[in-house]
Coordinates of C-alpha atoms and ligand atoms in Angstrom, one line a residue:
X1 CA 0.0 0.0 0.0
X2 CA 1.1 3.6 -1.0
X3 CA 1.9 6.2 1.9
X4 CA 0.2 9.0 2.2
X5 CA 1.6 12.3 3.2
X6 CA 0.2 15.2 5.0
X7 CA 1.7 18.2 6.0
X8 CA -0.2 21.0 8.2
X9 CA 0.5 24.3 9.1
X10 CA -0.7 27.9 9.3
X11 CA 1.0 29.1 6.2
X12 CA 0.9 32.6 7.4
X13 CA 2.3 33.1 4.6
X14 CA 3.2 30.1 2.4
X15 CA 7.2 30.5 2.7
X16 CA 10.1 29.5 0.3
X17 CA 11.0 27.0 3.3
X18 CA 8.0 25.1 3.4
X19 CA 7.9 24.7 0.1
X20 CA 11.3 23.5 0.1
X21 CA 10.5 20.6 2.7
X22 CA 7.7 19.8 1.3
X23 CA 9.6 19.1 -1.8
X24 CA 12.3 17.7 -0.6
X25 CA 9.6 15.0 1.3
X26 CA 8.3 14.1 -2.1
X27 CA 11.3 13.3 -3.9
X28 CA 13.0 11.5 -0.6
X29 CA 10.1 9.1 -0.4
X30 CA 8.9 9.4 -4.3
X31 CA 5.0 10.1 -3.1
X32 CA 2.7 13.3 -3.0
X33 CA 2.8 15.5 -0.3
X34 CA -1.2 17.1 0.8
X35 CA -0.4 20.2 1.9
X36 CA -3.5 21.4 4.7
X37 CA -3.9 24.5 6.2
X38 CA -5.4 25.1 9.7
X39 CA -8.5 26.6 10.1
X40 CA -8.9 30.3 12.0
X41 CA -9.1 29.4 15.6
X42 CA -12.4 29.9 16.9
X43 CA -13.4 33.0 18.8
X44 CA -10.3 34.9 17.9
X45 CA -9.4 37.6 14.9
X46 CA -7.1 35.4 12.5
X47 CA -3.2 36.5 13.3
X48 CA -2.7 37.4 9.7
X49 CA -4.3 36.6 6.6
X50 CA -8.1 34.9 7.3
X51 CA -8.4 30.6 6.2
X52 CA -9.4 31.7 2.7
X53 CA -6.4 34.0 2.1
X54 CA -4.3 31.5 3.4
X55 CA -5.6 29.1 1.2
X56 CA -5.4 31.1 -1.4
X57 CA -1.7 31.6 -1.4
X58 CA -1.2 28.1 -0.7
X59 CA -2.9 26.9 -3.9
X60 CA -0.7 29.9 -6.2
X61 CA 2.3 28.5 -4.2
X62 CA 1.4 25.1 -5.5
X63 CA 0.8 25.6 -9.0
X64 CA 0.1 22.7 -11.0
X65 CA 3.3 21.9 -9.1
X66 CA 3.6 17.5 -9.7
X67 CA 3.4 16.0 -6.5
X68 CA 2.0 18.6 -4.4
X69 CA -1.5 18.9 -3.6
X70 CA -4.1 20.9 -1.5
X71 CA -6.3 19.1 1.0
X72 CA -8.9 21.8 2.7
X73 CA -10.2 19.5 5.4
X74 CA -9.3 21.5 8.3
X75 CA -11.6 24.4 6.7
X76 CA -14.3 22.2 5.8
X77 CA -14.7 21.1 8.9
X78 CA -14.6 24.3 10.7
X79 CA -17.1 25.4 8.3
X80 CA -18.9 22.0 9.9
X81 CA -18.6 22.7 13.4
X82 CA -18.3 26.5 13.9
X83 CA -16.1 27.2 17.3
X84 CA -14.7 23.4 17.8
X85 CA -10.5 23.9 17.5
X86 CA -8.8 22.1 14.6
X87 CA -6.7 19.3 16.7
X88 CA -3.9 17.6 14.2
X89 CA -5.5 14.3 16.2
X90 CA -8.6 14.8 15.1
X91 CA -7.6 15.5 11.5
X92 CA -5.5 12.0 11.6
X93 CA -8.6 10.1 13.1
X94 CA -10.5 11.4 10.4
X95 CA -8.0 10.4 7.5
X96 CA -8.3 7.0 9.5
X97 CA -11.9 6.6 9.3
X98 CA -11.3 7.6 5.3
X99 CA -8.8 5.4 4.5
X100 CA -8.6 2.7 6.5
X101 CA -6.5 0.6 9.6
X102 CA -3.8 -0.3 7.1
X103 CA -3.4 2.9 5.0
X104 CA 0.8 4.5 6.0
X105 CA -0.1 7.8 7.0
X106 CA 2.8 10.3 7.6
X107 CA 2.8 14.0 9.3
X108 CA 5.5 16.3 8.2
X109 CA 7.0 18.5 10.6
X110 CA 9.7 20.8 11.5
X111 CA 11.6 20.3 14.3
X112 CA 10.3 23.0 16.6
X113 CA 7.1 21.6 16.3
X114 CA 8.5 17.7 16.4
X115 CA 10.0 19.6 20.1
X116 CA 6.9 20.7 20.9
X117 CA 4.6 17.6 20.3
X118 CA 3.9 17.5 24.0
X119 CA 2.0 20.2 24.4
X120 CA -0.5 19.1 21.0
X121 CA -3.9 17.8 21.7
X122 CA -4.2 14.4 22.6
X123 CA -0.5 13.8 21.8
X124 CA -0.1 10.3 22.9
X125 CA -2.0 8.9 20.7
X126 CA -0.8 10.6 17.5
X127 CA 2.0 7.7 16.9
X128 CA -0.9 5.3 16.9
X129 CA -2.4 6.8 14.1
X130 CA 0.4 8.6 12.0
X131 CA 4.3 8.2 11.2
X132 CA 6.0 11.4 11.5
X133 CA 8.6 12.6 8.9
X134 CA 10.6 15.6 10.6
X135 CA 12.7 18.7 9.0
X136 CA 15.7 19.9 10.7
X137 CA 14.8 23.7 11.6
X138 CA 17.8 26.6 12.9
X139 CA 17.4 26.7 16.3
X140 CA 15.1 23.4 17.4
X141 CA 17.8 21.0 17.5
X142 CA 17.1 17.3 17.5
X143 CA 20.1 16.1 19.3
X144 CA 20.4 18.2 21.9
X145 CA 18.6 16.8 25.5
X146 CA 15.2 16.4 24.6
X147 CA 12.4 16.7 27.3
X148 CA 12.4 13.4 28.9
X149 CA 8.7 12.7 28.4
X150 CA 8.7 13.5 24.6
X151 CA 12.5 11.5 24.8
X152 CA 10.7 8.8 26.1
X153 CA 8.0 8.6 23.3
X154 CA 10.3 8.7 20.7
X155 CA 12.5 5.8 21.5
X156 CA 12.8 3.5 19.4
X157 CA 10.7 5.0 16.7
X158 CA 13.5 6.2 14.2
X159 CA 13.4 4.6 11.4
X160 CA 16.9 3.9 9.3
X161 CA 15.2 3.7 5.5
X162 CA 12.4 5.1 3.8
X163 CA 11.1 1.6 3.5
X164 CA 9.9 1.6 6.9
X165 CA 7.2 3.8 6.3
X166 CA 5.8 2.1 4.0
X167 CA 5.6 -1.2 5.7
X168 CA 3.3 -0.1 8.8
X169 CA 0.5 2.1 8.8
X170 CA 1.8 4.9 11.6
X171 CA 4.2 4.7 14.5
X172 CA 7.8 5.5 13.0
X173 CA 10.0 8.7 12.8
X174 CA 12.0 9.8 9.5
X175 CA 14.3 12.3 9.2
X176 CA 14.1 14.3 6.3
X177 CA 17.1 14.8 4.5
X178 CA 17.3 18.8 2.8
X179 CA 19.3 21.3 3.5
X180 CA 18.2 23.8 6.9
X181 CA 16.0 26.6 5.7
X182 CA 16.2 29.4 7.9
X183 CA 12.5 30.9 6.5
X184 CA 9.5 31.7 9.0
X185 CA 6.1 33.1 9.0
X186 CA 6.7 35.3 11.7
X187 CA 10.0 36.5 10.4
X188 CA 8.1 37.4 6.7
X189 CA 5.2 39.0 8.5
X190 CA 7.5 41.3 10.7
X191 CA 9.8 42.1 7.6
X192 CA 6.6 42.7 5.4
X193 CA 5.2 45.2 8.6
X194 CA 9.0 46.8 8.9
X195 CA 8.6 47.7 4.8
X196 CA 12.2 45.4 4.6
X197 CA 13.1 43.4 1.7
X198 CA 10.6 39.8 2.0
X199 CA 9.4 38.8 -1.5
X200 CA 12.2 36.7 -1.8
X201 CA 11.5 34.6 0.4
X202 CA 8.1 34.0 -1.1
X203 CA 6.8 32.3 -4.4
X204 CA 6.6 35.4 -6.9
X205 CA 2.5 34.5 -6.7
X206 CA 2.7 35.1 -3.5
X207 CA 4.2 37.8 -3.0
X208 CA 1.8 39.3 -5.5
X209 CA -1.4 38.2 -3.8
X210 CA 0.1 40.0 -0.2
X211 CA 0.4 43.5 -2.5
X212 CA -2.8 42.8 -3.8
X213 CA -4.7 42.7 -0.7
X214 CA -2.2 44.7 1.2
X215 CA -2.0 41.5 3.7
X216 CA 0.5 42.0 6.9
X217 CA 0.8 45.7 6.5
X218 CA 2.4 45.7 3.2
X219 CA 1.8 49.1 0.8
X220 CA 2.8 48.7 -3.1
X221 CA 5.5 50.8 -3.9
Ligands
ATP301 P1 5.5 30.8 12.4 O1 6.9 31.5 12.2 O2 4.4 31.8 12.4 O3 5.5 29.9 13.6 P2 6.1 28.8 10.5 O4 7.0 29.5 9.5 O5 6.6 27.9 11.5 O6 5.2 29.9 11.2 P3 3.8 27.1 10.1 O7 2.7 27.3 9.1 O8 3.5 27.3 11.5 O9 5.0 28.1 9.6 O10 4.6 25.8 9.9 C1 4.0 24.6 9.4 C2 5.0 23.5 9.6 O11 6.2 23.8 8.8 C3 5.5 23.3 11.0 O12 5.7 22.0 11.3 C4 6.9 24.0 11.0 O13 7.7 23.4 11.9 C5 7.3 23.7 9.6 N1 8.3 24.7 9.1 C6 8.0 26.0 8.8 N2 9.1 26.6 8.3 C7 10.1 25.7 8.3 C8 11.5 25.8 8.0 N3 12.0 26.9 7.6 N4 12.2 24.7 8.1 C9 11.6 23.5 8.6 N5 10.3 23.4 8.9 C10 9.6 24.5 8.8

């Protein structure tokens, strides 16, 4: 059976860097990568760009881009269930229920977030129902001492070949292998808001769409 990858996010912008992962997570495992962006939490103003914006730029940053596809399901079902939070566990159960006990199902993350996985929703249970594939990210290093509770969790999970991915449905951890990428949302928003030079850190589509709709402060010149 195929695997199936997923990678969520904010996208607050769409950034050179997760482009470049989520690239370089297609051509290391040779599958499509579903690219999903969270809904708006409930009850609060969106931080940037509202779920439609960011959506938006996702799908110009994807093109017709081989390999890389848009999945809106975080959005369709906050559109569902008005106020309920988007939890990545409740996204997974959900691909579950679609595609079966058996189906290899991977999340892609960066590292701070792969550091952070305690403090996610539910997080115990999200190596029962997904692998993870992680990107190395400046500053959240992997080697370092790692909290012992996540430590604990994610011992014996490495995997040592692509292969083992695709021979269980969830459970293991990859590491990505691409270059560090030192792009982030915040860091594009606050150059954007200080009127320093950003576009190029954005697909040119992008970077158009912010002008545009004068997204994050930005003024056309
Ligand atoms: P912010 O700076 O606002 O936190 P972000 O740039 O991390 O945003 P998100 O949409 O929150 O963007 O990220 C989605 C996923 O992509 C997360 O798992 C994050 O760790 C990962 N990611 C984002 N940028 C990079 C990067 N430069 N290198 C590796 N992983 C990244």
């Amino acid at each position: 059976m195929g695997l199936r990858i997923y990678y969520g996010g904010t996208f607050d912008p769409v950034h050179m860097g997760h482009l470049a992962i989520a690239r370089a997570a297609r051509d290391q495992l040779q599958v499509a990568v579903r690219l999903l962006p969270a809904a708006d939490p409930p009850h609060r103003a969106a931080p940037g760009a509202d779920a439609a914006q960011r959506l938006a730029m996702l799908a110009l940053a994807i093109g017709d881009e081989p390999g890389l596809l848009l999945d809106r399901r975080e959005l369709d079902r906050a559109e569902r269930t008005p106020g309920v939070p988007s939890y990545t566990v409740d996204t997974l159960r959900e691909l579950r229920a679609e595609l079966g006990p058996r189906q290899p199902i991977a999340w892609l993350v960066g590292a701070d977030s792969l550091l952070a996985l305690p403090s996610w929703h539910q997080w115990a249970s999200l190596f029962d129902l997904a692998h993870f594939i992680v990107a190395d990210r400046p500053g959240s290093p992997l080697a370092d001492t790692l909290d012992p509770v996540l430590a604990q969790a994610l011992d014996g999970r490495w995997a040592s070949h692509e292969r083992e991915l695709f021979n269980a449905p969830a459970g293991r951890l990859l590491r990505l292998q691409a270059p560090l990428r030192e792009e982030s949302a915040t860091a594009v928003r606050a150059q954007i808001a200080a009127g320093g030079p950003w576009q190029s850190l954005l697909p040119e589509p992008v970077a158009g769409y912010i002008l545009d709709h004068r997204l994050y402060g930005a003024t056309p010149s």
